[in-house]
Short mmCIF file of C-alpha atoms and ligand atoms in Angstrom, two decimals:
data_model
loop_
_atom_site.label_atom_id
_atom_site.label_comp_id
_atom_site.label_asym_id
_atom_site.label_seq_id
_atom_site.Cartn_x
_atom_site.Cartn_y
_atom_site.Cartn_z
CA UNK N 1 137.29 121.68 183.66
CA UNK N 2 136.21 120.88 180.12
CA UNK N 3 132.94 118.99 179.98
CA UNK N 4 132.57 116.03 177.67
CA UNK N 5 129.41 116.63 175.66
CA UNK N 6 127.93 113.94 173.45
CA UNK N 7 125.13 115.35 171.34
CA UNK N 8 122.88 113.73 168.77
CA UNK N 9 121.61 115.54 165.70
CA UNK N 10 118.54 113.78 164.38
CA UNK N 11 118.19 116.21 161.45
CA UNK N 12 114.85 115.82 159.64
CA UNK N 13 114.11 112.40 161.10
CA UNK N 14 111.53 110.96 163.53
CA UNK N 15 107.88 111.68 164.08
CA UNK N 16 106.91 112.84 167.55
CA UNK N 17 105.93 109.32 168.58
CA UNK N 18 109.18 107.83 167.28
CA UNK N 19 111.11 110.51 169.15
CA UNK N 20 109.41 109.77 172.46
CA UNK N 21 109.91 106.01 172.03
CA UNK N 22 113.61 106.41 171.29
CA UNK N 23 114.15 108.76 174.24
CA UNK N 24 112.32 106.37 176.53
CA UNK N 25 114.79 103.65 175.57
CA UNK N 26 117.80 105.98 175.69
CA UNK N 27 116.96 107.04 179.25
CA UNK N 28 117.36 103.44 180.37
CA UNK N 29 120.55 102.95 178.36
CA UNK N 30 122.33 105.98 179.86
CA UNK N 31 120.80 106.01 183.35
CA UNK N 32 123.28 107.01 186.03
CA UNK N 33 125.90 108.50 183.69
CA UNK N 34 126.95 111.86 185.07
CA UNK N 35 130.48 112.30 183.69
CA UNK N 36 129.17 113.12 180.22
CA UNK N 37 126.61 115.76 179.23
CA UNK N 38 124.08 114.02 177.00
CA UNK N 39 122.13 116.07 174.48
CA UNK N 40 119.66 115.14 171.75
CA UNK N 41 118.95 117.56 168.91
CA UNK N 42 115.45 116.96 167.60
CA UNK N 43 113.14 118.53 164.99
CA UNK N 44 110.89 121.36 166.20
CA UNK N 45 107.78 119.14 166.13
CA UNK N 46 109.28 116.76 168.72
CA UNK N 47 110.84 119.26 171.10
CA UNK N 48 108.02 119.76 173.56
CA UNK N 49 107.36 116.05 174.08
CA UNK N 50 111.11 115.31 174.03
CA UNK N 51 111.60 117.69 176.96
CA UNK N 52 108.66 116.10 178.83
CA UNK N 53 109.98 112.59 178.21
CA UNK N 54 113.47 113.46 179.51
CA UNK N 55 112.59 115.76 182.40
CA UNK N 56 114.45 114.66 185.55
CA UNK N 57 116.84 112.49 183.51
CA UNK N 58 120.44 113.13 182.44
CA UNK N 59 119.38 113.88 178.83
CA UNK N 60 119.00 117.47 177.64
CA UNK N 61 117.22 118.58 174.51
CA UNK N 62 118.53 120.75 171.68
CA UNK N 63 116.83 122.46 168.77
CA UNK N 64 118.56 122.17 165.41
CA UNK N 65 118.02 125.76 164.34
CA UNK N 66 116.41 129.03 165.42
CA UNK N 67 115.55 132.46 164.03
CA UNK N 68 117.44 135.30 165.75
CA UNK N 69 114.47 137.47 166.78
CA UNK N 70 112.28 137.07 169.84
CA UNK N 71 108.93 137.56 168.05
CA UNK N 72 107.37 139.29 165.07
CA UNK N 73 106.41 138.96 161.42
CA UNK N 74 108.73 136.11 160.45
CA UNK N 75 106.31 133.58 159.03
CA UNK N 76 107.28 130.00 159.71
CA UNK N 77 110.15 130.79 162.06
CA UNK N 78 110.80 129.81 165.69
CA UNK N 79 112.41 132.14 168.24
CA UNK N 80 114.90 131.42 171.05
CA UNK N 81 112.27 132.65 173.50
CA UNK N 82 109.82 129.98 172.28
CA UNK N 83 112.44 127.25 172.66
CA UNK N 84 113.43 128.41 176.11
CA UNK N 85 109.77 128.48 177.18
CA UNK N 86 109.33 124.75 176.51
CA UNK N 87 112.54 123.73 178.26
CA UNK N 88 115.02 123.44 175.39
CA UNK N 89 118.55 124.05 176.71
CA UNK N 90 120.80 123.83 173.65
CA UNK N 91 120.59 124.98 170.02
CA UNK N 92 122.71 123.59 167.18
CA UNK N 93 123.75 126.46 164.89
CA UNK N 94 125.59 126.80 161.60
CA UNK N 95 125.42 123.13 160.65
CA UNK N 96 127.02 122.61 157.23
CA UNK N 97 123.67 121.51 155.83
CA UNK N 98 122.20 124.87 156.81
CA UNK N 99 125.21 126.72 155.43
CA UNK N 100 124.90 124.83 152.14
CA UNK N 101 121.14 124.37 151.54
CA UNK N 102 119.93 127.57 153.21
CA UNK N 103 122.90 129.83 152.42
CA UNK N 104 123.51 130.72 156.06
CA UNK N 105 126.39 133.14 156.39
CA UNK N 106 128.75 133.57 159.32
CA UNK N 107 127.07 136.92 160.05
CA UNK N 108 123.62 135.37 160.25
CA UNK N 109 124.93 132.48 162.36
CA UNK N 110 126.57 135.03 164.66
CA UNK N 111 123.19 136.72 165.18
CA UNK N 112 121.72 133.34 166.09
CA UNK N 113 124.53 132.58 168.55
CA UNK N 114 123.88 135.89 170.32
CA UNK N 115 120.12 135.38 170.35
CA UNK N 116 120.45 131.90 171.85
CA UNK N 117 122.87 133.09 174.55
CA UNK N 118 120.59 136.01 175.39
CA UNK N 119 117.92 133.47 176.39
CA UNK N 120 120.39 131.64 178.63
CA UNK N 121 120.67 128.57 176.41
CA UNK N 122 123.87 126.92 175.17
CA UNK N 123 124.87 127.36 171.53
CA UNK N 124 126.55 124.52 169.64
CA UNK N 125 128.38 126.31 166.84
CA UNK N 126 129.25 124.02 163.93
CA UNK N 127 132.22 124.76 161.70
CA UNK N 128 134.17 122.69 159.20
CA UNK N 129 135.91 122.62 155.87
CA UNK N 130 134.78 121.02 152.62
CA UNK N 131 136.89 118.44 150.83
CA UNK N 132 138.12 120.99 148.29
CA UNK N 133 139.25 123.28 151.13
CA UNK N 134 141.24 120.47 152.73
CA UNK N 135 142.79 119.49 149.41
CA UNK N 136 143.76 123.10 148.76
CA UNK N 137 145.43 123.35 152.19
CA UNK N 138 142.78 125.80 153.43
CA UNK N 139 141.37 123.79 156.35
CA UNK N 140 142.64 126.00 159.16
CA UNK N 141 141.86 129.20 157.30
CA UNK N 142 138.25 128.14 156.64
CA UNK N 143 137.73 127.04 160.24
CA UNK N 144 139.26 130.23 161.60
CA UNK N 145 137.04 132.38 159.37
CA UNK N 146 133.90 130.50 160.46
CA UNK N 147 134.96 130.69 164.11
CA UNK N 148 135.80 134.39 164.11
CA UNK N 149 132.64 135.17 162.13
CA UNK N 150 130.31 133.06 164.26
CA UNK N 151 131.86 134.34 167.50
CA UNK N 152 132.18 138.04 166.59
CA UNK N 153 131.34 140.30 169.53
CA UNK N 154 131.05 137.41 172.00
CA UNK N 155 132.48 138.11 175.48
CA UNK N 156 134.51 135.68 177.59
CA UNK N 157 131.55 135.22 179.93
CA UNK N 158 129.28 134.38 177.00
CA UNK N 159 131.86 132.04 175.46
CA UNK N 160 131.52 129.78 178.49
CA UNK N 161 128.07 128.87 177.14
CA UNK N 162 129.27 127.97 173.68
CA UNK N 163 130.33 124.58 172.40
CA UNK N 164 132.19 124.37 169.11
CA UNK N 165 131.49 121.35 166.90
CA UNK N 166 134.21 120.71 164.34
CA UNK N 167 132.60 118.79 161.51
CA UNK N 168 134.65 118.29 158.36
CA UNK N 169 131.96 118.40 155.68
CA UNK N 170 133.54 115.50 153.78
CA UNK N 171 133.04 113.27 156.83
CA UNK N 172 129.36 114.04 157.48
CA UNK N 173 127.05 111.18 156.59
CA UNK N 174 129.69 109.71 154.28
CA UNK N 175 131.07 106.95 156.50
CA UNK N 176 134.51 108.62 156.11
CA UNK N 177 135.87 109.66 159.50
CA UNK N 178 138.84 111.90 160.08
CA UNK N 179 141.58 109.81 161.69
CA UNK N 180 142.00 110.62 165.38
CA UNK N 181 145.37 112.22 164.60
CA UNK N 182 144.00 114.36 161.79
CA UNK N 183 141.01 115.42 163.89
CA UNK N 184 143.26 116.26 166.87
CA UNK N 185 145.54 118.34 164.66
CA UNK N 186 142.59 120.45 163.50
CA UNK N 187 141.08 120.64 167.00
CA UNK N 188 144.41 121.98 168.29
CA UNK N 189 144.28 124.75 165.66
CA UNK N 190 140.69 125.55 166.65
CA UNK N 191 141.77 125.66 170.29
CA UNK N 192 144.46 128.23 169.42
CA UNK N 193 141.83 130.49 167.86
CA UNK N 194 139.53 130.09 170.88
CA UNK N 195 142.39 130.95 173.25
CA UNK N 196 143.31 133.97 171.16
CA UNK N 197 139.70 135.14 171.39
CA UNK N 198 138.83 134.21 174.97
CA UNK N 199 142.07 133.50 176.86
CA UNK N 200 141.62 130.93 179.64
CA UNK N 201 137.95 130.49 178.77
CA UNK N 202 139.09 129.25 175.35
CA UNK N 203 141.09 126.50 177.06
CA UNK N 204 137.97 125.33 178.85
CA UNK N 205 135.56 125.35 175.92
CA UNK N 206 134.28 122.01 174.69
CA UNK N 207 135.22 121.20 171.10
CA UNK N 208 133.19 118.33 169.69
CA UNK N 209 134.15 116.26 166.68
CA UNK N 210 131.41 115.37 164.21
CA UNK N 211 131.52 113.28 161.06
CA UNK N 212 130.57 109.62 160.94
CA UNK N 213 131.31 109.11 164.64
CA UNK N 214 129.99 105.71 165.68
CA UNK N 215 130.44 103.15 168.48
CA UNK N 216 133.42 101.58 166.65
CA UNK N 217 135.52 104.76 166.39
CA UNK N 218 134.24 106.96 169.24
CA UNK N 219 136.66 105.90 171.98
CA UNK N 220 139.74 106.52 169.84
CA UNK N 221 138.52 109.94 168.73
CA UNK N 222 137.42 110.96 172.22
CA UNK N 223 140.80 109.95 173.67
CA UNK N 224 142.45 112.84 171.81
CA UNK N 225 143.57 115.78 173.93
CA UNK N 226 141.40 118.42 172.29
CA UNK N 227 138.41 116.27 171.31
CA UNK N 228 135.96 116.90 174.14
CA UNK N 229 132.85 115.30 172.77
CA UNK N 230 130.95 114.40 169.67
CA UNK N 231 128.11 115.65 167.50
CA UNK N 232 126.53 112.58 166.01
CA UNK N 233 124.10 112.32 163.13
CA UNK N 234 123.32 108.84 161.81
CA UNK N 235 124.42 106.92 164.90
CA UNK N 236 122.21 109.07 167.16
CA UNK N 237 118.98 107.78 165.64
CA UNK N 238 119.09 104.50 167.50
CA UNK N 239 119.26 104.36 171.32
CA UNK N 240 121.80 101.56 171.65
CA UNK N 241 124.35 103.00 169.23
CA UNK N 242 124.06 106.52 170.66
CA UNK N 243 124.36 105.15 174.22
CA UNK N 244 127.50 103.25 173.21
CA UNK N 245 129.08 106.54 172.08
CA UNK N 246 128.02 108.23 175.33
CA UNK N 247 129.69 105.40 177.26
CA UNK N 248 132.86 105.78 175.19
CA UNK N 249 132.97 109.40 176.39
CA UNK N 250 133.15 108.49 180.09
C1 PEP Z 1 126.08 115.68 161.63
O1 PEP Z 1 125.23 115.84 160.78
O2 PEP Z 1 126.24 116.56 162.48
C2 PEP Z 1 126.89 114.46 161.57
C3 PEP Z 1 128.03 114.46 162.19
O3 PEP Z 1 126.38 113.40 160.86
P1 PEP Z 1 126.98 111.91 160.78
O4 PEP Z 1 127.34 111.49 162.18
O5 PEP Z 1 125.87 111.08 160.20
O6 PEP Z 1 128.18 111.98 159.89
#
């Protein structure tokens, strides 16, 4: 059974105190919801207190990045082992902002996916085309390349701990959302690639949509056959709006 996973991506927002306050409110807003997996991606500085604030609740915590080594001379970096040790369960990888501003390649993202899985955490692998790719008719080719690159060498067993987040870059933070039909069409293509890689496991993998998802459009997007959740930026910063999206996923 595919799990519906609604995940927030706070990006570089919220001090530790703001994070704890928001999570305190969110816990009340989503109390008792068990049909949807609820995840909040928070900056490194908030992770430890975010885990403490949500322990015993239905909210899980994600990091927004990681370095693919377990320890060593990598000044300023954070390892999967460190995240695991404080109770982080998910890691968002390959977000388009990291691909663009930090030149992350599919090969490097693939190393991160493997490192996260090796620690028993779930990887949320982000893929998505830019506007110029879509206009040039390259959407499916770009997504397939990012998928095959990010998932190279992954076994079927490992794939069960991977979520794919399809995020058309032109829809992120722009207020422009893919129509449900357009999103479904692309999700179906992504599904085909996952099935070609992982057989039945590919059928069961959660594919999230991300890109200006908000309370007003979430239900329609989430009703699509191959849209199994959402990765939410802006609308995840506030407890009530994020909770409304979680409820739309039930
Ligand atoms: C994101 O950054 O993953 C995202 C989907 O952002 P937004 O919801 O703000 O478009």
